[in-house]
PDB file of C-alpha atoms in Angstrom:
ATOM      1  CA  MET A1428     128.943 121.693  78.927  1.00 63.00           C
ATOM      2  CA  PRO A1429     131.189 120.242  81.682  1.00 72.00           C
ATOM      3  CA  GLY A1430     132.338 116.699  80.963  1.00 73.00           C
ATOM      4  CA  GLU A1431     130.921 115.362  84.222  1.00 75.00           C
ATOM      5  CA  LEU A1432     127.443 116.698  83.386  1.00 83.00           C
ATOM      6  CA  SER A1433     127.612 115.209  79.886  1.00 84.00           C
ATOM      7  CA  ALA A1434     128.589 111.853  81.396  1.00 83.00           C
ATOM      8  CA  LEU A1435     125.676 112.017  83.847  1.00 83.00           C
ATOM      9  CA  LEU A1436     123.225 112.789  81.052  1.00 88.00           C
ATOM     10  CA  ALA A1437     124.726 109.965  78.977  1.00 87.00           C
ATOM     11  CA  THR A1438     124.173 107.584  81.897  1.00 85.00           C
ATOM     12  CA  ILE A1439     120.509 108.569  82.193  1.00 86.00           C
ATOM     13  CA  CYS A1440     120.009 108.232  78.426  1.00 89.00           C
ATOM     14  CA  TYR A1441     121.665 104.811  78.364  1.00 87.00           C
ATOM     15  CA  ALA A1442     119.543 103.637  81.310  1.00 85.00           C
ATOM     16  CA  LEU A1443     116.280 104.839  79.769  1.00 88.00           C
ATOM     17  CA  SER A1444     117.247 103.423  76.380  1.00 89.00           C
ATOM     18  CA  ASN A1445     117.855  99.957  77.827  1.00 86.00           C
ATOM     19  CA  MET A1446     114.679 100.127  79.894  1.00 85.00           C
ATOM     20  CA  PHE A1447     112.583 101.069  76.849  1.00 89.00           C
ATOM     21  CA  LEU A1448     114.363  98.368  74.857  1.00 89.00           C
ATOM     22  CA  ARG A1449     113.319  95.753  77.418  1.00 86.00           C
ATOM     23  CA  LYS A1450     109.717  96.942  77.122  1.00 85.00           C
ATOM     24  CA  GLY A1451     109.829  96.960  73.325  1.00 86.00           C
ATOM     25  CA  GLN A1452     111.285  93.471  73.119  1.00 86.00           C
ATOM     26  CA  GLU A1453     107.970  92.043  74.274  1.00 81.00           C
ATOM     27  CA  ASN A1454     106.507  92.812  70.829  1.00 77.00           C
ATOM     28  CA  THR A1455     109.558  92.166  68.641  1.00 76.00           C
ATOM     29  CA  LEU A1456     109.899  89.090  66.438  1.00 75.00           C
ATOM     30  CA  PRO A1457     113.423  89.183  64.871  1.00 72.00           C
ATOM     31  CA  ALA A1458     116.270  87.480  66.683  1.00 76.00           C
ATOM     32  CA  ASP A1459     118.311  90.696  66.936  1.00 82.00           C
ATOM     33  CA  ASN A1460     116.009  91.889  69.757  1.00 85.00           C
ATOM     34  CA  GLY A1461     115.604  95.377  68.322  1.00 86.00           C
ATOM     35  CA  LEU A1462     119.204  96.116  67.344  1.00 90.00           C
ATOM     36  CA  PHE A1463     118.521  97.003  63.682  1.00 92.00           C
ATOM     37  CA  PRO A1464     116.052  99.892  64.257  1.00 91.00           C
ATOM     38  CA  ILE A1465     118.108 101.299  67.132  1.00 91.00           C
ATOM     39  CA  LEU A1466     121.282 101.404  65.033  1.00 92.00           C
ATOM     40  CA  ALA A1467     119.373 102.828  62.053  1.00 92.00           C
ATOM     41  CA  ILE A1468     117.743 105.577  64.134  1.00 91.00           C
ATOM     42  CA  GLY A1469     121.039 106.400  65.811  1.00 89.00           C
ATOM     43  CA  GLY A1470     122.880 106.559  62.497  1.00 90.00           C
ATOM     44  CA  VAL A1471     120.317 108.907  60.926  1.00 91.00           C
ATOM     45  CA  ILE A1472     120.101 111.218  63.955  1.00 88.00           C
ATOM     46  CA  LEU A1473     123.855 111.524  64.435  1.00 87.00           C
ATOM     47  CA  THR A1474     124.424 112.096  60.703  1.00 88.00           C
ATOM     48  CA  VAL A1475     121.804 114.879  60.599  1.00 87.00           C
ATOM     49  CA  ASN A1476     123.336 116.473  63.700  1.00 82.00           C
ATOM     50  CA  LEU A1477     126.755 116.248  62.092  1.00 82.00           C
ATOM     51  CA  ILE A1478     125.505 118.044  58.960  1.00 84.00           C
ATOM     52  CA  PHE A1479     123.859 120.858  60.946  1.00 80.00           C
ATOM     53  CA  ASP A1480     126.934 121.141  63.168  1.00 74.00           C
ATOM     54  CA  GLY A1481     129.105 121.500  60.069  1.00 72.00           C
ATOM     55  CA  ILE A1482     126.820 124.226  58.682  1.00 71.00           C
ATOM     56  CA  ASP A1483     126.849 126.100  61.994  1.00 70.00           C
ATOM     57  CA  ASP A1484     130.600 125.738  62.486  1.00 67.00           C
ATOM     58  CA  PRO A1485     132.506 125.034  59.252  1.00 60.00           C
ATOM     59  CA  ALA A1486     135.745 124.377  61.151  1.00 60.00           C
ATOM     60  CA  PRO A1487     137.446 121.172  59.963  1.00 57.00           C
ATOM     61  CA  LEU A1488     136.312 117.995  61.709  1.00 60.00           C
ATOM     62  CA  LEU A1489     139.722 116.381  61.257  1.00 57.00           C
ATOM     63  CA  ILE A1490     142.946 118.150  62.154  1.00 57.00           C
ATOM     64  CA  GLY A1491     146.444 117.063  63.015  1.00 57.00           C
ATOM     65  CA  GLU A1492     148.629 114.245  61.764  1.00 62.00           C
ATOM     66  CA  SER A1493     146.924 111.464  63.760  1.00 66.00           C
ATOM     67  CA  TRP A1494     143.374 112.032  62.462  1.00 70.00           C
ATOM     68  CA  LEU A1495     143.342 108.866  60.333  1.00 75.00           C
ATOM     69  CA  LYS A1496     144.345 106.708  63.292  1.00 76.00           C
ATOM     70  CA  ASN A1497     141.589 108.248  65.406  1.00 77.00           C
ATOM     71  CA  VAL A1498     139.019 107.589  62.673  1.00 81.00           C
ATOM     72  CA  VAL A1499     140.056 103.924  62.555  1.00 84.00           C
ATOM     73  CA  PHE A1500     139.780 103.650  66.352  1.00 83.00           C
ATOM     74  CA  CYS A1501     136.296 105.216  66.360  1.00 83.00           C
ATOM     75  CA  MET A1502     135.092 102.872  63.620  1.00 87.00           C
ATOM     76  CA  SER A1503     136.650  99.894  65.396  1.00 88.00           C
ATOM     77  CA  ALA A1504     134.798 100.904  68.556  1.00 86.00           C
ATOM     78  CA  GLY A1505     131.591 100.915  66.528  1.00 88.00           C
ATOM     79  CA  ILE A1506     132.145  97.441  65.058  1.00 91.00           C
ATOM     80  CA  VAL A1507     133.290  95.705  68.257  1.00 90.00           C
ATOM     81  CA  GLY A1508     131.577  97.652  71.032  1.00 86.00           C
ATOM     82  CA  THR A1509     128.431  99.063  69.434  1.00 87.00           C
ATOM     83  CA  PHE A1510     127.557  96.319  66.919  1.00 90.00           C
ATOM     84  CA  LEU A1511     128.838  93.083  68.467  1.00 90.00           C
ATOM     85  CA  GLY A1512     128.576  94.332  72.041  1.00 87.00           C
ATOM     86  CA  ARG A1513     124.976  95.461  71.713  1.00 87.00           C
ATOM     87  CA  LEU A1514     123.978  92.396  69.712  1.00 88.00           C
ATOM     88  CA  ALA A1515     125.024  90.277  72.688  1.00 86.00           C
ATOM     89  CA  LEU A1516     123.766  92.778  75.284  1.00 85.00           C
ATOM     90  CA  TYR A1517     120.267  92.997  73.798  1.00 88.00           C
ATOM     91  CA  ALA A1518     120.042  89.205  73.733  1.00 84.00           C
ATOM     92  CA  ALA A1519     121.110  89.122  77.389  1.00 83.00           C
ATOM     93  CA  ILE A1520     118.574  91.809  78.331  1.00 83.00           C
ATOM     94  CA  ARG A1521     115.795  89.792  76.732  1.00 80.00           C
ATOM     95  CA  ARG A1522     116.822  86.627  78.590  1.00 77.00           C
ATOM     96  CA  ILE A1523     117.787  87.891  82.052  1.00 76.00           C
ATOM     97  CA  GLY A1524     116.332  91.421  82.109  1.00 76.00           C
ATOM     98  CA  ALA A1525     117.680  94.957  81.793  1.00 76.00           C
ATOM     99  CA  ILE A1526     118.960  95.212  85.371  1.00 76.00           C
ATOM    100  CA  ARG A1527     120.961  91.978  85.398  1.00 76.00           C
ATOM    101  CA  GLY A1528     122.229  92.486  81.855  1.00 78.00           C
ATOM    102  CA  ILE A1529     123.599  95.932  82.695  1.00 77.00           C
ATOM    103  CA  ILE A1530     125.153  94.631  85.923  1.00 77.00           C
ATOM    104  CA  PHE A1531     127.256  92.232  83.857  1.00 75.00           C
ATOM    105  CA  ILE A1532     128.092  94.952  81.330  1.00 74.00           C
ATOM    106  CA  ALA A1533     129.431  97.056  84.227  1.00 73.00           C
ATOM    107  CA  MET A1534     132.384  94.644  84.193  1.00 75.00           C
ATOM    108  CA  ALA A1535     133.449  96.150  80.841  1.00 75.00           C
ATOM    109  CA  PRO A1536     135.760  98.725  82.522  1.00 72.00           C
ATOM    110  CA  VAL A1537     137.746  95.786  83.943  1.00 76.00           C
ATOM    111  CA  VAL A1538     138.349  94.525  80.400  1.00 76.00           C
ATOM    112  CA  THR A1539     139.327  98.068  79.375  1.00 72.00           C
ATOM    113  CA  LEU A1540     141.687  98.287  82.361  1.00 74.00           C
ATOM    114  CA  MET A1541     143.367  94.989  81.502  1.00 77.00           C
ATOM    115  CA  ILE A1542     143.895  96.187  77.927  1.00 73.00           C
ATOM    116  CA  ALA A1543     145.275  99.504  79.199  1.00 69.00           C
ATOM    117  CA  ILE A1544     147.716  97.657  81.456  1.00 73.00           C
ATOM    118  CA  SER A1545     148.910  95.246  78.763  1.00 71.00           C
ATOM    119  CA  VAL A1546     148.899  97.619  75.778  1.00 67.00           C
ATOM    120  CA  LEU A1547     149.207 101.155  77.133  1.00 63.00           C
ATOM    121  CA  GLY A1548     151.505 100.336  80.031  1.00 66.00           C
ATOM    122  CA  GLU A1549     149.183 101.575  82.793  1.00 66.00           C
ATOM    123  CA  ARG A1550     149.685 100.215  86.328  1.00 74.00           C
ATOM    124  CA  LEU A1551     147.219  98.406  88.564  1.00 75.00           C
ATOM    125  CA  THR A1552     146.581 100.481  91.716  1.00 78.00           C
ATOM    126  CA  LEU A1553     145.063  99.595  95.092  1.00 81.00           C
ATOM    127  CA  LEU A1554     141.831 101.340  94.052  1.00 79.00           C
ATOM    128  CA  ASP A1555     141.729  99.199  90.919  1.00 78.00           C
ATOM    129  CA  VAL A1556     142.071  96.036  93.025  1.00 83.00           C
ATOM    130  CA  ILE A1557     139.272  97.186  95.358  1.00 85.00           C
ATOM    131  CA  GLY A1558     137.075  98.061  92.383  1.00 82.00           C
ATOM    132  CA  ILE A1559     137.597  94.694  90.716  1.00 82.00           C
ATOM    133  CA  ALA A1560     136.836  92.939  94.025  1.00 86.00           C
ATOM    134  CA  LEU A1561     133.583  94.889  94.420  1.00 85.00           C
ATOM    135  CA  LEU A1562     132.562  94.134  90.834  1.00 82.00           C
ATOM    136  CA  ALA A1563     133.308  90.450  91.317  1.00 82.00           C
ATOM    137  CA  SER A1564     131.267  90.492  94.531  1.00 86.00           C
ATOM    138  CA  GLY A1565     128.328  92.022  92.670  1.00 82.00           C
ATOM    139  CA  ILE A1566     128.457  89.301  90.029  1.00 78.00           C
ATOM    140  CA  ALA A1567     128.774  86.634  92.740  1.00 81.00           C
ATOM    141  CA  ILE A1568     125.574  87.950  94.334  1.00 81.00           C
ATOM    142  CA  LEU A1569     123.744  87.383  91.036  1.00 74.00           C
ATOM    143  CA  VAL A1570     125.060  83.826  90.917  1.00 70.00           C
ATOM    144  CA  VAL A1571     123.787  83.289  94.473  1.00 74.00           C
ATOM    145  CA  GLU A1572     120.432  84.695  93.356  1.00 70.00           C
ATOM    146  CA  GLY A1573     120.375  82.196  90.494  1.00 64.00           C
ATOM    147  CA  ILE A1574     120.950  79.341  92.912  1.00 60.00           C
ATOM    148  CA  ALA A1575     118.422  80.660  95.446  1.00 62.00           C
ATOM    149  CA  TYR A1576     115.644  81.037  92.882  1.00 59.00           C
ATOM    150  CA  SER A1577     116.219  77.790  90.998  1.00 56.00           C
ATOM    151  CA  ASP A1578     116.370  74.101  91.809  1.00 45.00           C
ATOM    152  CA  ARG A1579     117.630  73.179  88.340  1.00 46.00           C
ATOM    153  CA  ASN A1580     121.130  72.340  87.239  1.00 47.00           C
ATOM    154  CA  MET A1581     123.218  75.512  87.620  1.00 44.00           C
ATOM    155  CA  PHE A1582     125.243  75.080  84.429  1.00 45.00           C
ATOM    156  CA  SER A1583     122.194  74.670  82.223  1.00 51.00           C
ATOM    157  CA  LYS A1584     120.541  77.626  83.935  1.00 51.00           C
ATOM    158  CA  VAL A1585     123.593  79.798  83.266  1.00 49.00           C
ATOM    159  CA  VAL A1586     123.578  78.873  79.583  1.00 47.00           C
ATOM    160  CA  ARG A1587     119.815  79.338  79.119  1.00 55.00           C
ATOM    161  CA  SER A1588     119.450  82.488  81.197  1.00 57.00           C
ATOM    162  CA  GLY A1589     121.776  84.529  79.039  1.00 65.00           C
ATOM    163  CA  ILE A1590     124.644  85.062  81.466  1.00 69.00           C
ATOM    164  CA  VAL A1591     127.099  83.596  78.970  1.00 73.00           C
ATOM    165  CA  VAL A1592     125.773  86.022  76.352  1.00 77.00           C
ATOM    166  CA  ALA A1593     126.173  88.872  78.856  1.00 75.00           C
ATOM    167  CA  VAL A1594     129.809  87.921  79.403  1.00 76.00           C
ATOM    168  CA  VAL A1595     130.412  88.038  75.635  1.00 80.00           C
ATOM    169  CA  ALA A1596     128.782  91.481  75.567  1.00 79.00           C
ATOM    170  CA  THR A1597     131.049  92.572  78.421  1.00 77.00           C
ATOM    171  CA  LEU A1598     134.185  91.535  76.538  1.00 80.00           C
ATOM    172  CA  CYS A1599     133.070  93.253  73.322  1.00 82.00           C
ATOM    173  CA  GLN A1600     132.079  96.480  75.060  1.00 77.00           C
ATOM    174  CA  GLY A1601     135.276  96.513  77.120  1.00 78.00           C
ATOM    175  CA  ILE A1602     137.327  96.302  73.928  1.00 80.00           C
ATOM    176  CA  GLY A1603     135.058  98.921  72.330  1.00 79.00           C
ATOM    177  CA  TYR A1604     135.646 101.312  75.249  1.00 73.00           C
ATOM    178  CA  SER A1605     139.381 100.875  74.733  1.00 75.00           C
ATOM    179  CA  PHE A1606     139.032 101.879  71.085  1.00 78.00           C
ATOM    180  CA  ARG A1607     136.884 104.852  72.144  1.00 68.00           C
ATOM    181  CA  LYS A1608     139.587 105.894  74.573  1.00 66.00           C
ATOM    182  CA  LEU A1609     142.214 105.720  71.837  1.00 67.00           C
ATOM    183  CA  GLY A1610     139.962 107.510  69.327  1.00 58.00           C
ATOM    184  CA  SER A1611     138.690 110.319  71.531  1.00 55.00           C
ATOM    185  CA  GLY A1612     141.602 112.676  70.962  1.00 52.00           C
ATOM    186  CA  ILE A1613     141.378 116.383  70.123  1.00 52.00           C
ATOM    187  CA  PRO A1614     141.659 115.956  66.294  1.00 58.00           C
ATOM    188  CA  ILE A1615     138.087 114.559  66.042  1.00 66.00           C
ATOM    189  CA  ASP A1616     134.912 116.494  66.794  1.00 71.00           C
ATOM    190  CA  PRO A1617     132.671 114.628  69.332  1.00 72.00           C
ATOM    191  CA  ILE A1618     129.674 114.575  66.962  1.00 76.00           C
ATOM    192  CA  PHE A1619     131.832 113.214  64.155  1.00 79.00           C
ATOM    193  CA  ALA A1620     133.311 110.554  66.459  1.00 79.00           C
ATOM    194  CA  ALA A1621     129.828 109.481  67.606  1.00 80.00           C
ATOM    195  CA  ALA A1622     128.594 109.331  63.997  1.00 85.00           C
ATOM    196  CA  LEU A1623     131.604 107.256  62.935  1.00 86.00           C
ATOM    197  CA  ASP A1624     131.019 104.843  65.808  1.00 86.00           C
ATOM    198  CA  THR A1625     127.316 104.316  65.111  1.00 89.00           C
ATOM    199  CA  LEU A1626     127.528 104.297  61.296  1.00 92.00           C
ATOM    200  CA  ALA A1627     130.354 101.747  61.366  1.00 93.00           C
ATOM    201  CA  ALA A1628     128.179  99.531  63.554  1.00 93.00           C
ATOM    202  CA  LEU A1629     125.151 100.014  61.269  1.00 93.00           C
ATOM    203  CA  PHE A1630     127.000  99.322  58.014  1.00 94.00           C
ATOM    204  CA  GLY A1631     128.734  96.322  59.573  1.00 93.00           C
ATOM    205  CA  TYR A1632     125.379  94.897  60.661  1.00 94.00           C
ATOM    206  CA  VAL A1633     123.755  95.602  57.284  1.00 94.00           C
ATOM    207  CA  LEU A1634     126.629  93.765  55.571  1.00 95.00           C
ATOM    208  CA  VAL A1635     126.219  90.752  57.871  1.00 93.00           C
ATOM    209  CA  LEU A1636     122.440  90.645  57.300  1.00 93.00           C
ATOM    210  CA  ALA A1637     122.933  90.944  53.537  1.00 94.00           C
ATOM    211  CA  LEU A1638     125.420  88.057  53.522  1.00 94.00           C
ATOM    212  CA  MET A1639     122.967  85.964  55.570  1.00 92.00           C
ATOM    213  CA  GLY A1640     120.093  86.830  53.217  1.00 91.00           C
ATOM    214  CA  LYS A1641     118.030  88.419  56.006  1.00 90.00           C
ATOM    215  CA  LEU A1642     118.344  92.117  55.180  1.00 91.00           C
ATOM    216  CA  ARG A1643     115.079  92.369  53.204  1.00 91.00           C
ATOM    217  CA  PHE A1644     113.137  90.570  55.918  1.00 91.00           C
ATOM    218  CA  TYR A1645     114.468  92.865  58.667  1.00 91.00           C
ATOM    219  CA  ILE A1646     113.765  96.030  56.664  1.00 91.00           C
ATOM    220  CA  ARG A1647     110.277  94.854  55.725  1.00 90.00           C
ATOM    221  CA  TYR A1648     109.418  93.704  59.249  1.00 90.00           C
ATOM    222  CA  TYR A1649     110.613  96.801  61.120  1.00 90.00           C
ATOM    223  CA  SER A1650     109.125  99.188  58.550  1.00 88.00           C
ATOM    224  CA  THR A1651     105.675  97.574  58.856  1.00 88.00           C
ATOM    225  CA  HIS A1652     105.756  96.873  62.614  1.00 85.00           C
ATOM    226  CA  ILE A1653     106.460 100.243  64.208  1.00 85.00           C
ATOM    227  CA  ASN A1654     107.463  99.702  67.831  1.00 87.00           C
ATOM    228  CA  LEU A1655     107.401 103.042  69.655  1.00 90.00           C
ATOM    229  CA  TRP A1656     109.382 101.650  72.592  1.00 90.00           C
ATOM    230  CA  LEU A1657     112.226 100.712  70.234  1.00 90.00           C
ATOM    231  CA  VAL A1658     111.984 104.081  68.482  1.00 91.00           C
ATOM    232  CA  ALA A1659     112.324 105.887  71.821  1.00 92.00           C
ATOM    233  CA  SER A1660     115.207 103.589  72.754  1.00 91.00           C
ATOM    234  CA  GLY A1661     116.950 104.451  69.476  1.00 90.00           C
ATOM    235  CA  PHE A1662     116.658 108.207  70.038  1.00 91.00           C
ATOM    236  CA  LEU A1663     117.937 107.933  73.612  1.00 91.00           C
ATOM    237  CA  ASN A1664     120.794 105.664  72.616  1.00 87.00           C
ATOM    238  CA  ALA A1665     121.926 108.115  69.921  1.00 84.00           C
ATOM    239  CA  ALA A1666     121.897 110.917  72.494  1.00 86.00           C
ATOM    240  CA  ALA A1667     123.880 108.753  74.923  1.00 86.00           C
ATOM    241  CA  VAL A1668     126.597 107.953  72.360  1.00 78.00           C
ATOM    242  CA  PHE A1669     127.038 111.630  71.496  1.00 79.00           C
ATOM    243  CA  LEU A1670     127.077 112.676  75.167  1.00 84.00           C
ATOM    244  CA  PHE A1671     129.690 109.985  75.914  1.00 79.00           C
ATOM    245  CA  PHE A1672     132.064 111.365  73.264  1.00 73.00           C
ATOM    246  CA  GLU A1673     131.251 114.928  74.374  1.00 77.00           C
ATOM    247  CA  ALA A1674     132.188 113.959  77.939  1.00 81.00           C
ATOM    248  CA  VAL A1675     135.506 112.278  77.065  1.00 71.00           C
ATOM    249  CA  SER A1676     136.464 115.331  74.995  1.00 69.00           C
ATOM    250  CA  GLU A1677     136.072 117.529  78.102  1.00 72.00           C
ATOM    251  CA  THR A1678     137.348 115.306  80.929  1.00 71.00           C
ATOM    252  CA  ASN A1679     139.332 112.132  81.630  1.00 68.00           C
ATOM    253  CA  VAL A1680     137.811 108.946  80.225  1.00 64.00           C
ATOM    254  CA  SER A1681     138.198 107.234  83.623  1.00 63.00           C
ATOM    255  CA  VAL A1682     135.864 109.834  85.156  1.00 69.00           C
ATOM    256  CA  VAL A1683     133.338 109.299  82.367  1.00 73.00           C
ATOM    257  CA  SER A1684     133.521 105.517  82.813  1.00 68.00           C
ATOM    258  CA  MET A1685     133.012 105.950  86.558  1.00 69.00           C
ATOM    259  CA  ILE A1686     129.855 108.017  86.071  1.00 76.00           C
ATOM    260  CA  THR A1687     128.371 105.869  83.294  1.00 75.00           C
ATOM    261  CA  GLY A1688     129.129 102.824  85.430  1.00 71.00           C
ATOM    262  CA  SER A1689     126.329 103.846  87.784  1.00 74.00           C
ATOM    263  CA  GLN A1690     123.801 102.499  85.253  1.00 76.00           C
ATOM    264  CA  PRO A1691     122.911  99.418  87.356  1.00 76.00           C
ATOM    265  CA  VAL A1692     121.582 101.561  90.199  1.00 76.00           C
ATOM    266  CA  VAL A1693     119.822 103.973  87.838  1.00 77.00           C
ATOM    267  CA  ILE A1694     118.122 101.151  85.922  1.00 77.00           C
ATOM    268  CA  ALA A1695     117.207  99.331  89.142  1.00 75.00           C
ATOM    269  CA  LEU A1696     115.503 102.473  90.446  1.00 74.00           C
ATOM    270  CA  LEU A1697     113.711 103.186  87.164  1.00 75.00           C
ATOM    271  CA  CYS A1698     112.586  99.597  86.649  1.00 73.00           C
ATOM    272  CA  GLY A1699     111.514  99.323  90.283  1.00 68.00           C
ATOM    273  CA  VAL A1700     109.188 102.284  89.754  1.00 69.00           C
ATOM    274  CA  PHE A1701     108.018 101.929  86.153  1.00 71.00           C
ATOM    275  CA  MET A1702     108.512  98.267  85.154  1.00 70.00           C
ATOM    276  CA  ARG A1703     107.543  96.166  88.144  1.00 68.00           C
ATOM    277  CA  ASP A1704     105.469  93.862  85.954  1.00 68.00           C
ATOM    278  CA  LEU A1705     108.406  93.140  83.627  1.00 65.00           C
ATOM    279  CA  GLU A1706     111.544  93.227  85.785  1.00 67.00           C
ATOM    280  CA  ARG A1707     112.017  91.071  88.889  1.00 68.00           C
ATOM    281  CA  LEU A1708     113.690  93.398  91.413  1.00 69.00           C
ATOM    282  CA  THR A1709     114.977  91.396  94.381  1.00 74.00           C
ATOM    283  CA  ARG A1710     117.187  92.130  97.381  1.00 78.00           C
ATOM    284  CA  PHE A1711     119.972  90.265  95.590  1.00 79.00           C
ATOM    285  CA  THR A1712     119.648  92.534  92.558  1.00 79.00           C
ATOM    286  CA  ILE A1713     119.683  95.712  94.654  1.00 80.00           C
ATOM    287  CA  MET A1714     122.766  94.563  96.578  1.00 83.00           C
ATOM    288  CA  SER A1715     124.507  93.546  93.363  1.00 82.00           C
ATOM    289  CA  SER A1716     123.741  96.939  91.748  1.00 82.00           C
ATOM    290  CA  ILE A1717     125.241  98.773  94.728  1.00 84.00           C
ATOM    291  CA  PHE A1718     128.389  96.612  94.811  1.00 84.00           C
ATOM    292  CA  VAL A1719     128.931  96.960  91.077  1.00 81.00           C
ATOM    293  CA  THR A1720     128.395 100.731  91.110  1.00 80.00           C
ATOM    294  CA  PHE A1721     130.900 101.234  93.933  1.00 81.00           C
ATOM    295  CA  GLY A1722     133.304  98.967  92.086  1.00 82.00           C
ATOM    296  CA  VAL A1723     133.126 101.135  88.971  1.00 75.00           C
ATOM    297  CA  VAL A1724     133.621 104.240  91.146  1.00 73.00           C
ATOM    298  CA  MET A1725     136.801 102.734  92.596  1.00 76.00           C
ATOM    299  CA  LEU A1726     138.084 101.981  89.105  1.00 72.00           C
ATOM    300  CA  GLY A1727     137.386 105.580  88.079  1.00 66.00           C
ATOM    301  CA  LEU A1728     139.199 107.167  91.001  1.00 66.00           C
ATOM    302  CA  LYS A1729     142.770 107.943  89.929  1.00 57.00           C
TER     303      LYS A1729
END
């Protein structure tokens, strides 16, 4: 499958997953906002796919001298981007909605770019500057929306609304994308890379819950309160992670980031049609989605 098509399918899966997550959060009690079942479902699905893929094609999953380094990068991407990034993202989605949460997350490529410039020696181009300006304009529009729709103190609104949490998610996912970029080399099969990413996130989260004494409660709650919206979100998210790694194995990661960066527009369209009662779609949000999407496109054009 061409990398561009895989990236497009990953974008659609991510958008639907976040939209279903927002719907499922209405009937979810734990403070993780649905993260545990989504990681668990993703880990099981990707592991099963990995086993069947190994049976169908017994070629080694790890080849070359740098395989261990790539494994570490994939697992690091899972811990920082998938676990910590989604933990913050899901909290932001619950507080400010799927559309606005994803708009902030679209800033993650800027974090990745800054890391690439400082660590990998890449140079900032005119297109990068234009892209960053468009992304900043999109975020500024959301701030204007917050002022226009509220007569309360702006600082307290920012803290309560979840924008601060969204910024934390942006930083974590930007760092996670950098690890994915470093760990998406030829020596690792895409399915194996996706499984490493998700399983590292799942085991990291399980360890944290166990240390906090909440693991039994989360397992008992989610096993007795089946939320079909969260189940669907988990399946779609697992597909999106695999398709992302499949895409970066076939084409440049900047192209994949550019395509997946169109999530704000995709989610805005989907929520505008299917979730009008749950998501507040305003002119500010539409304008912000367009600015952010074009900004990501500029960053992806090399």
